[in-house]
Amino acid sequence: MGLRRRVERPPQVCAKRLRAVRVRTVRALKQARARRISASVSSVMLRLTVDRADPALLHDQVAGEIRKAIAEGEALPGERLPPARDLAAVLGVNTNTVLRALRALRDERLLEFRRGRGTTVAGGATEKSVVLSKAEELVRVARGQGYRRDDLVKLIERLA
């Protein structure tokens, strides 16, 4: 067995290879970035926002936004939600954060996960949200007590 000698390549050849690797890497990064930006999200989920300055956990914020969309009738029963990867790309969060929010909503029976069909809004999820029903009750009681609209708004702003 003979020992192989390492052959020194001229610097030009190494530079060409390095340049080719850089070009392929940059091209791959651009394609990945384009895939992330062009994530398809239905009009239902376009209004979802996450506030990183808010002390609430990100997955709780995502779950709350989806819960609100369902309660307000933006997402109807049987309607498919976008893939978690697309939601994460649009919101600028990790995919696992969105999956954690979706699992929490599944545990509340607002969403159904079906293999091959994706995530859909559950059939009984059209009930009004608790917050909306309590707000309607607040307005009704406040009007009965003689509060005007602007008084009620100031009261809520002071409490929030």
Short mmCIF file of N, CA and C in Angstrom, two decimals:
data_model
loop_
_atom_site.label_atom_id
_atom_site.label_comp_id
_atom_site.label_asym_id
_atom_site.label_seq_id
_atom_site.Cartn_x
_atom_site.Cartn_y
_atom_site.Cartn_z
N MET A 1 0.83 -1.17 0.00
CA MET A 1 0.00 0.00 0.00
C MET A 1 0.87 1.23 0.00
N GLY A 2 0.56 2.02 -0.94
CA GLY A 2 1.33 3.25 -1.02
C GLY A 2 0.61 4.39 -0.31
N LEU A 3 1.38 5.28 0.17
CA LEU A 3 0.80 6.46 0.81
C LEU A 3 0.43 7.46 -0.26
N ARG A 4 -0.73 8.02 -0.12
CA ARG A 4 -1.13 9.04 -1.08
C ARG A 4 -0.55 10.37 -0.65
N ARG A 5 -0.04 11.02 -1.61
CA ARG A 5 0.49 12.34 -1.31
C ARG A 5 -0.58 13.36 -1.60
N ARG A 6 -0.66 14.30 -0.72
CA ARG A 6 -1.62 15.37 -0.90
C ARG A 6 -1.11 16.29 -1.98
N VAL A 7 -1.95 16.51 -2.97
CA VAL A 7 -1.54 17.35 -4.09
C VAL A 7 -2.00 18.77 -3.81
N GLU A 8 -1.07 19.65 -3.88
CA GLU A 8 -1.40 21.08 -3.69
C GLU A 8 -2.04 21.59 -4.96
N ARG A 9 -3.22 22.17 -4.82
CA ARG A 9 -3.90 22.75 -5.97
C ARG A 9 -3.54 24.21 -6.06
N PRO A 10 -3.52 24.70 -7.26
CA PRO A 10 -3.23 26.12 -7.39
C PRO A 10 -4.33 26.95 -6.73
N PRO A 11 -4.04 28.12 -6.19
CA PRO A 11 -5.01 28.94 -5.49
C PRO A 11 -6.20 29.33 -6.37
N GLN A 12 -6.01 29.39 -7.69
CA GLN A 12 -7.11 29.77 -8.58
C GLN A 12 -8.23 28.73 -8.54
N VAL A 13 -7.88 27.44 -8.52
CA VAL A 13 -8.86 26.38 -8.51
C VAL A 13 -9.67 26.42 -7.20
N CYS A 14 -8.98 26.62 -6.08
CA CYS A 14 -9.66 26.70 -4.79
C CYS A 14 -10.60 27.89 -4.75
N ALA A 15 -10.18 29.00 -5.27
CA ALA A 15 -11.01 30.20 -5.27
C ALA A 15 -12.26 29.99 -6.12
N LYS A 16 -12.11 29.31 -7.28
CA LYS A 16 -13.27 29.04 -8.12
C LYS A 16 -14.27 28.16 -7.41
N ARG A 17 -13.78 27.12 -6.75
CA ARG A 17 -14.69 26.23 -6.01
C ARG A 17 -15.39 26.97 -4.88
N LEU A 18 -14.64 27.78 -4.16
CA LEU A 18 -15.21 28.54 -3.06
C LEU A 18 -16.29 29.49 -3.57
N ARG A 19 -16.04 30.14 -4.69
CA ARG A 19 -17.01 31.06 -5.29
C ARG A 19 -18.27 30.30 -5.71
N ALA A 20 -18.10 29.11 -6.27
CA ALA A 20 -19.25 28.30 -6.69
C ALA A 20 -20.09 27.89 -5.48
N VAL A 21 -19.44 27.53 -4.38
CA VAL A 21 -20.16 27.15 -3.17
C VAL A 21 -20.93 28.35 -2.63
N ARG A 22 -20.29 29.53 -2.63
CA ARG A 22 -20.97 30.74 -2.15
C ARG A 22 -22.20 31.06 -2.99
N VAL A 23 -22.08 30.93 -4.30
CA VAL A 23 -23.20 31.23 -5.19
C VAL A 23 -24.36 30.27 -4.91
N ARG A 24 -24.04 28.97 -4.76
CA ARG A 24 -25.10 28.01 -4.46
C ARG A 24 -25.75 28.29 -3.12
N THR A 25 -24.95 28.67 -2.12
CA THR A 25 -25.48 28.97 -0.79
C THR A 25 -26.38 30.19 -0.82
N VAL A 26 -25.94 31.24 -1.48
CA VAL A 26 -26.74 32.46 -1.58
C VAL A 26 -28.04 32.17 -2.32
N ARG A 27 -27.96 31.41 -3.39
CA ARG A 27 -29.16 31.06 -4.16
C ARG A 27 -30.14 30.26 -3.29
N ALA A 28 -29.62 29.30 -2.52
CA ALA A 28 -30.48 28.50 -1.65
C ALA A 28 -31.13 29.37 -0.57
N LEU A 29 -30.38 30.32 -0.01
CA LEU A 29 -30.95 31.22 1.00
C LEU A 29 -32.04 32.08 0.40
N LYS A 30 -31.83 32.59 -0.81
CA LYS A 30 -32.85 33.42 -1.45
C LYS A 30 -34.11 32.61 -1.72
N GLN A 31 -33.95 31.36 -2.16
CA GLN A 31 -35.12 30.52 -2.42
C GLN A 31 -35.87 30.22 -1.12
N ALA A 32 -35.14 29.95 -0.05
CA ALA A 32 -35.79 29.68 1.24
C ALA A 32 -36.54 30.92 1.72
N ARG A 33 -35.93 32.09 1.59
CA ARG A 33 -36.57 33.33 1.99
C ARG A 33 -37.82 33.58 1.16
N ALA A 34 -37.78 33.30 -0.12
CA ALA A 34 -38.94 33.48 -0.99
C ALA A 34 -40.06 32.54 -0.59
N ARG A 35 -39.70 31.31 -0.21
CA ARG A 35 -40.73 30.37 0.23
C ARG A 35 -41.40 30.84 1.50
N ARG A 36 -40.62 31.42 2.42
CA ARG A 36 -41.19 31.90 3.67
C ARG A 36 -42.09 33.10 3.44
N ILE A 37 -41.68 34.01 2.59
CA ILE A 37 -42.46 35.22 2.35
C ILE A 37 -43.73 34.89 1.59
N SER A 38 -43.67 33.93 0.69
CA SER A 38 -44.84 33.63 -0.12
C SER A 38 -45.76 32.61 0.54
N ALA A 39 -45.71 32.52 1.86
CA ALA A 39 -46.59 31.59 2.56
C ALA A 39 -48.03 31.96 2.31
N SER A 40 -48.84 30.96 2.05
CA SER A 40 -50.23 31.23 1.73
C SER A 40 -51.07 31.20 3.00
N VAL A 41 -51.74 32.29 3.28
CA VAL A 41 -52.60 32.39 4.44
C VAL A 41 -53.93 32.92 3.97
N SER A 42 -55.00 32.25 4.39
CA SER A 42 -56.33 32.66 3.96
C SER A 42 -56.67 34.02 4.55
N SER A 43 -57.69 34.65 3.99
CA SER A 43 -58.08 35.98 4.43
C SER A 43 -58.55 35.98 5.88
N VAL A 44 -58.96 34.81 6.38
CA VAL A 44 -59.40 34.72 7.76
C VAL A 44 -58.25 35.05 8.70
N MET A 45 -57.09 34.58 8.37
CA MET A 45 -55.97 34.71 9.28
C MET A 45 -55.07 35.90 8.98
N LEU A 46 -55.48 36.78 8.09
CA LEU A 46 -54.63 37.92 7.75
C LEU A 46 -54.51 38.92 8.89
N ARG A 47 -55.50 38.98 9.75
CA ARG A 47 -55.50 39.98 10.82
C ARG A 47 -54.80 39.51 12.07
N LEU A 48 -54.25 38.33 12.06
CA LEU A 48 -53.56 37.84 13.24
C LEU A 48 -52.31 38.66 13.48
N THR A 49 -52.13 39.08 14.72
CA THR A 49 -50.94 39.82 15.07
C THR A 49 -50.40 39.31 16.39
N VAL A 50 -49.11 39.45 16.55
CA VAL A 50 -48.44 39.07 17.78
C VAL A 50 -47.63 40.26 18.25
N ASP A 51 -47.80 40.63 19.51
CA ASP A 51 -47.08 41.77 20.08
C ASP A 51 -45.99 41.23 20.98
N ARG A 52 -44.76 41.36 20.55
CA ARG A 52 -43.64 40.83 21.32
C ARG A 52 -43.39 41.63 22.59
N ALA A 53 -43.89 42.87 22.66
CA ALA A 53 -43.72 43.67 23.87
C ALA A 53 -44.72 43.27 24.95
N ASP A 54 -45.77 42.57 24.57
CA ASP A 54 -46.79 42.12 25.51
C ASP A 54 -46.20 41.03 26.41
N PRO A 55 -46.46 41.10 27.72
CA PRO A 55 -45.90 40.08 28.61
C PRO A 55 -46.53 38.69 28.43
N ALA A 56 -47.67 38.61 27.74
CA ALA A 56 -48.30 37.31 27.52
C ALA A 56 -47.42 36.45 26.62
N LEU A 57 -47.48 35.16 26.84
CA LEU A 57 -46.68 34.23 26.03
C LEU A 57 -47.15 34.26 24.58
N LEU A 58 -46.22 34.04 23.66
CA LEU A 58 -46.54 34.11 22.24
C LEU A 58 -47.61 33.10 21.84
N HIS A 59 -47.52 31.87 22.34
CA HIS A 59 -48.51 30.87 21.94
C HIS A 59 -49.89 31.22 22.50
N ASP A 60 -49.93 31.89 23.65
CA ASP A 60 -51.22 32.34 24.18
C ASP A 60 -51.81 33.46 23.31
N GLN A 61 -50.94 34.33 22.80
CA GLN A 61 -51.40 35.40 21.92
C GLN A 61 -51.95 34.83 20.62
N VAL A 62 -51.23 33.86 20.05
CA VAL A 62 -51.69 33.24 18.80
C VAL A 62 -53.02 32.53 19.02
N ALA A 63 -53.12 31.78 20.12
CA ALA A 63 -54.36 31.07 20.42
C ALA A 63 -55.50 32.05 20.63
N GLY A 64 -55.24 33.16 21.30
CA GLY A 64 -56.26 34.16 21.54
C GLY A 64 -56.75 34.80 20.25
N GLU A 65 -55.85 35.07 19.33
CA GLU A 65 -56.23 35.66 18.05
C GLU A 65 -57.09 34.70 17.23
N ILE A 66 -56.72 33.44 17.22
CA ILE A 66 -57.51 32.45 16.48
C ILE A 66 -58.87 32.26 17.16
N ARG A 67 -58.85 32.22 18.48
CA ARG A 67 -60.10 32.07 19.24
C ARG A 67 -61.05 33.24 18.93
N LYS A 68 -60.49 34.44 18.86
CA LYS A 68 -61.29 35.64 18.56
C LYS A 68 -61.87 35.56 17.14
N ALA A 69 -61.06 35.11 16.19
CA ALA A 69 -61.54 34.98 14.81
C ALA A 69 -62.69 33.98 14.72
N ILE A 70 -62.60 32.92 15.49
CA ILE A 70 -63.67 31.91 15.49
C ILE A 70 -64.92 32.49 16.15
N ALA A 71 -64.75 33.18 17.28
CA ALA A 71 -65.89 33.72 18.02
C ALA A 71 -66.62 34.80 17.22
N GLU A 72 -65.88 35.59 16.44
CA GLU A 72 -66.49 36.66 15.67
C GLU A 72 -67.02 36.19 14.33
N GLY A 73 -66.90 34.90 14.05
CA GLY A 73 -67.46 34.35 12.82
C GLY A 73 -66.59 34.52 11.60
N GLU A 74 -65.35 34.92 11.77
CA GLU A 74 -64.44 35.05 10.63
C GLU A 74 -64.02 33.68 10.12
N ALA A 75 -63.94 32.72 11.03
CA ALA A 75 -63.61 31.34 10.67
C ALA A 75 -64.84 30.49 10.98
N LEU A 76 -65.46 29.97 9.96
CA LEU A 76 -66.71 29.23 10.11
C LEU A 76 -66.44 27.75 10.37
N PRO A 77 -67.40 27.04 10.96
CA PRO A 77 -67.22 25.60 11.21
C PRO A 77 -66.93 24.84 9.92
N GLY A 78 -65.96 23.95 9.99
CA GLY A 78 -65.57 23.17 8.83
C GLY A 78 -64.53 23.85 7.95
N GLU A 79 -64.26 25.11 8.19
CA GLU A 79 -63.28 25.84 7.38
C GLU A 79 -61.87 25.42 7.78
N ARG A 80 -61.02 25.24 6.78
CA ARG A 80 -59.64 24.83 7.03
C ARG A 80 -58.80 26.03 7.40
N LEU A 81 -57.92 25.83 8.36
CA LEU A 81 -56.94 26.85 8.72
C LEU A 81 -55.69 26.64 7.87
N PRO A 82 -54.91 27.68 7.67
CA PRO A 82 -53.65 27.51 6.93
C PRO A 82 -52.71 26.59 7.71
N PRO A 83 -51.75 25.99 7.03
CA PRO A 83 -50.77 25.16 7.73
C PRO A 83 -50.01 25.96 8.78
N ALA A 84 -49.60 25.29 9.83
CA ALA A 84 -48.89 25.95 10.94
C ALA A 84 -47.63 26.64 10.44
N ARG A 85 -46.97 26.03 9.48
CA ARG A 85 -45.73 26.62 8.94
C ARG A 85 -46.01 27.97 8.29
N ASP A 86 -47.12 28.06 7.55
CA ASP A 86 -47.48 29.32 6.90
C ASP A 86 -47.89 30.38 7.91
N LEU A 87 -48.67 29.97 8.91
CA LEU A 87 -49.05 30.92 9.96
C LEU A 87 -47.81 31.45 10.68
N ALA A 88 -46.89 30.55 10.98
CA ALA A 88 -45.67 30.96 11.68
C ALA A 88 -44.85 31.93 10.84
N ALA A 89 -44.79 31.69 9.54
CA ALA A 89 -44.02 32.58 8.66
C ALA A 89 -44.66 33.96 8.61
N VAL A 90 -45.96 34.02 8.54
CA VAL A 90 -46.65 35.31 8.47
C VAL A 90 -46.52 36.06 9.79
N LEU A 91 -46.64 35.35 10.91
CA LEU A 91 -46.57 35.99 12.22
C LEU A 91 -45.14 36.28 12.66
N GLY A 92 -44.19 35.62 12.04
CA GLY A 92 -42.80 35.82 12.41
C GLY A 92 -42.42 35.10 13.70
N VAL A 93 -43.06 33.96 13.95
CA VAL A 93 -42.74 33.16 15.14
C VAL A 93 -42.33 31.77 14.70
N ASN A 94 -41.87 30.99 15.65
CA ASN A 94 -41.46 29.62 15.37
C ASN A 94 -42.68 28.75 15.10
N THR A 95 -42.53 27.76 14.26
CA THR A 95 -43.62 26.85 13.93
C THR A 95 -44.13 26.13 15.17
N ASN A 96 -43.23 25.79 16.09
CA ASN A 96 -43.64 25.10 17.31
C ASN A 96 -44.54 25.97 18.18
N THR A 97 -44.35 27.29 18.12
CA THR A 97 -45.21 28.21 18.86
C THR A 97 -46.64 28.12 18.34
N VAL A 98 -46.79 28.13 17.03
CA VAL A 98 -48.12 28.03 16.42
C VAL A 98 -48.73 26.67 16.71
N LEU A 99 -47.93 25.61 16.62
CA LEU A 99 -48.45 24.27 16.90
C LEU A 99 -48.92 24.14 18.35
N ARG A 100 -48.21 24.78 19.26
CA ARG A 100 -48.63 24.75 20.67
C ARG A 100 -49.97 25.46 20.85
N ALA A 101 -50.15 26.58 20.16
CA ALA A 101 -51.43 27.30 20.22
C ALA A 101 -52.55 26.46 19.61
N LEU A 102 -52.28 25.81 18.49
CA LEU A 102 -53.30 24.99 17.84
C LEU A 102 -53.68 23.79 18.70
N ARG A 103 -52.70 23.21 19.39
CA ARG A 103 -53.00 22.09 20.28
C ARG A 103 -53.87 22.54 21.45
N ALA A 104 -53.60 23.73 21.97
CA ALA A 104 -54.42 24.26 23.07
C ALA A 104 -55.86 24.46 22.61
N LEU A 105 -56.03 24.96 21.40
CA LEU A 105 -57.38 25.17 20.86
C LEU A 105 -58.06 23.83 20.56
N ARG A 106 -57.28 22.84 20.18
CA ARG A 106 -57.85 21.50 19.98
C ARG A 106 -58.33 20.93 21.31
N ASP A 107 -57.57 21.16 22.37
CA ASP A 107 -57.96 20.67 23.69
C ASP A 107 -59.23 21.37 24.18
N GLU A 108 -59.47 22.61 23.72
CA GLU A 108 -60.71 23.33 24.05
C GLU A 108 -61.85 22.94 23.13
N ARG A 109 -61.57 22.06 22.19
CA ARG A 109 -62.53 21.56 21.20
C ARG A 109 -63.02 22.65 20.25
N LEU A 110 -62.15 23.63 19.99
CA LEU A 110 -62.47 24.64 18.98
C LEU A 110 -61.96 24.22 17.62
N LEU A 111 -60.90 23.40 17.61
CA LEU A 111 -60.30 22.94 16.35
C LEU A 111 -60.27 21.42 16.33
N GLU A 112 -60.24 20.90 15.10
CA GLU A 112 -60.09 19.46 14.90
C GLU A 112 -58.90 19.23 13.98
N PHE A 113 -58.05 18.28 14.36
CA PHE A 113 -56.93 17.89 13.52
C PHE A 113 -57.34 16.62 12.79
N ARG A 114 -57.24 16.63 11.49
CA ARG A 114 -57.56 15.44 10.71
C ARG A 114 -56.40 15.12 9.77
N ARG A 115 -55.97 13.91 9.82
CA ARG A 115 -54.86 13.49 8.97
C ARG A 115 -55.26 13.61 7.51
N GLY A 116 -54.45 14.29 6.76
CA GLY A 116 -54.70 14.46 5.34
C GLY A 116 -55.65 15.59 5.01
N ARG A 117 -56.32 16.16 6.02
CA ARG A 117 -57.26 17.25 5.77
C ARG A 117 -56.82 18.53 6.46
N GLY A 118 -55.83 18.46 7.32
CA GLY A 118 -55.35 19.64 8.00
C GLY A 118 -56.16 19.97 9.25
N THR A 119 -56.08 21.22 9.65
CA THR A 119 -56.76 21.70 10.85
C THR A 119 -58.02 22.43 10.43
N THR A 120 -59.15 22.04 11.00
CA THR A 120 -60.42 22.68 10.67
C THR A 120 -61.09 23.20 11.93
N VAL A 121 -61.97 24.18 11.75
CA VAL A 121 -62.73 24.72 12.86
C VAL A 121 -63.81 23.70 13.21
N ALA A 122 -63.96 23.42 14.50
CA ALA A 122 -64.93 22.42 14.95
C ALA A 122 -66.36 22.91 14.74
N GLY A 123 -67.28 21.98 14.67
CA GLY A 123 -68.68 22.29 14.40
C GLY A 123 -69.35 23.17 15.43
N GLY A 124 -69.07 22.97 16.72
CA GLY A 124 -69.74 23.74 17.77
C GLY A 124 -68.98 24.98 18.19
N ALA A 125 -68.10 25.47 17.35
CA ALA A 125 -67.24 26.58 17.74
C ALA A 125 -67.83 27.94 17.42
N THR A 126 -69.09 28.00 16.98
CA THR A 126 -69.65 29.29 16.56
C THR A 126 -70.31 30.06 17.69
N GLU A 127 -70.30 29.51 18.88
CA GLU A 127 -70.88 30.24 19.99
C GLU A 127 -70.14 31.55 20.20
N LYS A 128 -70.86 32.54 20.70
CA LYS A 128 -70.23 33.82 20.97
C LYS A 128 -69.14 33.63 22.02
N SER A 129 -68.14 34.46 21.92
CA SER A 129 -67.10 34.35 22.93
C SER A 129 -67.62 34.87 24.26
N VAL A 130 -67.03 34.43 25.31
CA VAL A 130 -67.43 34.84 26.64
C VAL A 130 -67.23 36.34 26.80
N VAL A 131 -66.15 36.86 26.27
CA VAL A 131 -65.87 38.29 26.39
C VAL A 131 -66.94 39.11 25.70
N LEU A 132 -67.34 38.70 24.50
CA LEU A 132 -68.36 39.44 23.77
C LEU A 132 -69.69 39.42 24.51
N SER A 133 -70.08 38.28 25.04
CA SER A 133 -71.36 38.22 25.76
C SER A 133 -71.30 39.04 27.05
N LYS A 134 -70.17 39.02 27.74
CA LYS A 134 -70.03 39.83 28.96
C LYS A 134 -70.01 41.32 28.63
N ALA A 135 -69.40 41.70 27.50
CA ALA A 135 -69.39 43.11 27.10
C ALA A 135 -70.80 43.59 26.78
N GLU A 136 -71.59 42.74 26.11
CA GLU A 136 -72.98 43.11 25.82
C GLU A 136 -73.76 43.28 27.11
N GLU A 137 -73.51 42.39 28.06
CA GLU A 137 -74.19 42.50 29.36
C GLU A 137 -73.78 43.77 30.08
N LEU A 138 -72.49 44.11 30.03
CA LEU A 138 -71.99 45.34 30.65
C LEU A 138 -72.68 46.57 30.07
N VAL A 139 -72.79 46.63 28.75
CA VAL A 139 -73.43 47.77 28.10
C VAL A 139 -74.90 47.86 28.51
N ARG A 140 -75.55 46.72 28.58
CA ARG A 140 -76.97 46.71 28.96
C ARG A 140 -77.16 47.21 30.40
N VAL A 141 -76.33 46.73 31.33
CA VAL A 141 -76.42 47.15 32.73
C VAL A 141 -76.05 48.62 32.87
N ALA A 142 -75.00 49.06 32.16
CA ALA A 142 -74.57 50.45 32.25
C ALA A 142 -75.64 51.40 31.74
N ARG A 143 -76.29 51.05 30.66
CA ARG A 143 -77.38 51.90 30.15
C ARG A 143 -78.53 51.96 31.15
N GLY A 144 -78.81 50.84 31.80
CA GLY A 144 -79.85 50.81 32.83
C GLY A 144 -79.50 51.67 34.03
N GLN A 145 -78.21 51.84 34.30
CA GLN A 145 -77.76 52.65 35.43
C GLN A 145 -77.54 54.11 35.05
N GLY A 146 -77.77 54.45 33.77
CA GLY A 146 -77.66 55.83 33.34
C GLY A 146 -76.30 56.24 32.79
N TYR A 147 -75.40 55.30 32.54
CA TYR A 147 -74.10 55.63 31.96
C TYR A 147 -74.25 55.90 30.47
N ARG A 148 -73.54 56.92 30.01
CA ARG A 148 -73.50 57.18 28.57
C ARG A 148 -72.31 56.44 27.98
N ARG A 149 -72.26 56.42 26.65
CA ARG A 149 -71.21 55.68 25.93
C ARG A 149 -69.82 56.16 26.32
N ASP A 150 -69.60 57.47 26.30
CA ASP A 150 -68.26 58.00 26.61
C ASP A 150 -67.87 57.73 28.06
N ASP A 151 -68.85 57.73 29.00
CA ASP A 151 -68.55 57.39 30.38
C ASP A 151 -68.09 55.93 30.49
N LEU A 152 -68.76 55.08 29.75
CA LEU A 152 -68.42 53.66 29.76
C LEU A 152 -67.03 53.41 29.16
N VAL A 153 -66.73 54.13 28.08
CA VAL A 153 -65.41 53.99 27.44
C VAL A 153 -64.31 54.45 28.40
N LYS A 154 -64.53 55.57 29.10
CA LYS A 154 -63.53 56.07 30.06
C LYS A 154 -63.34 55.06 31.20
N LEU A 155 -64.44 54.46 31.65
CA LEU A 155 -64.35 53.48 32.71
C LEU A 155 -63.52 52.26 32.29
N ILE A 156 -63.77 51.79 31.08
CA ILE A 156 -63.03 50.63 30.57
C ILE A 156 -61.55 50.97 30.37
N GLU A 157 -61.27 52.16 29.83
CA GLU A 157 -59.87 52.56 29.64
C GLU A 157 -59.14 52.67 30.96
N ARG A 158 -59.82 53.16 31.99
CA ARG A 158 -59.18 53.29 33.30
C ARG A 158 -58.89 51.90 33.88
N LEU A 159 -59.78 50.94 33.65
CA LEU A 159 -59.57 49.59 34.16
C LEU A 159 -58.51 48.82 33.38
N ALA A 160 -58.43 49.08 32.10
CA ALA A 160 -57.47 48.35 31.27
C ALA A 160 -56.11 48.95 31.45
#
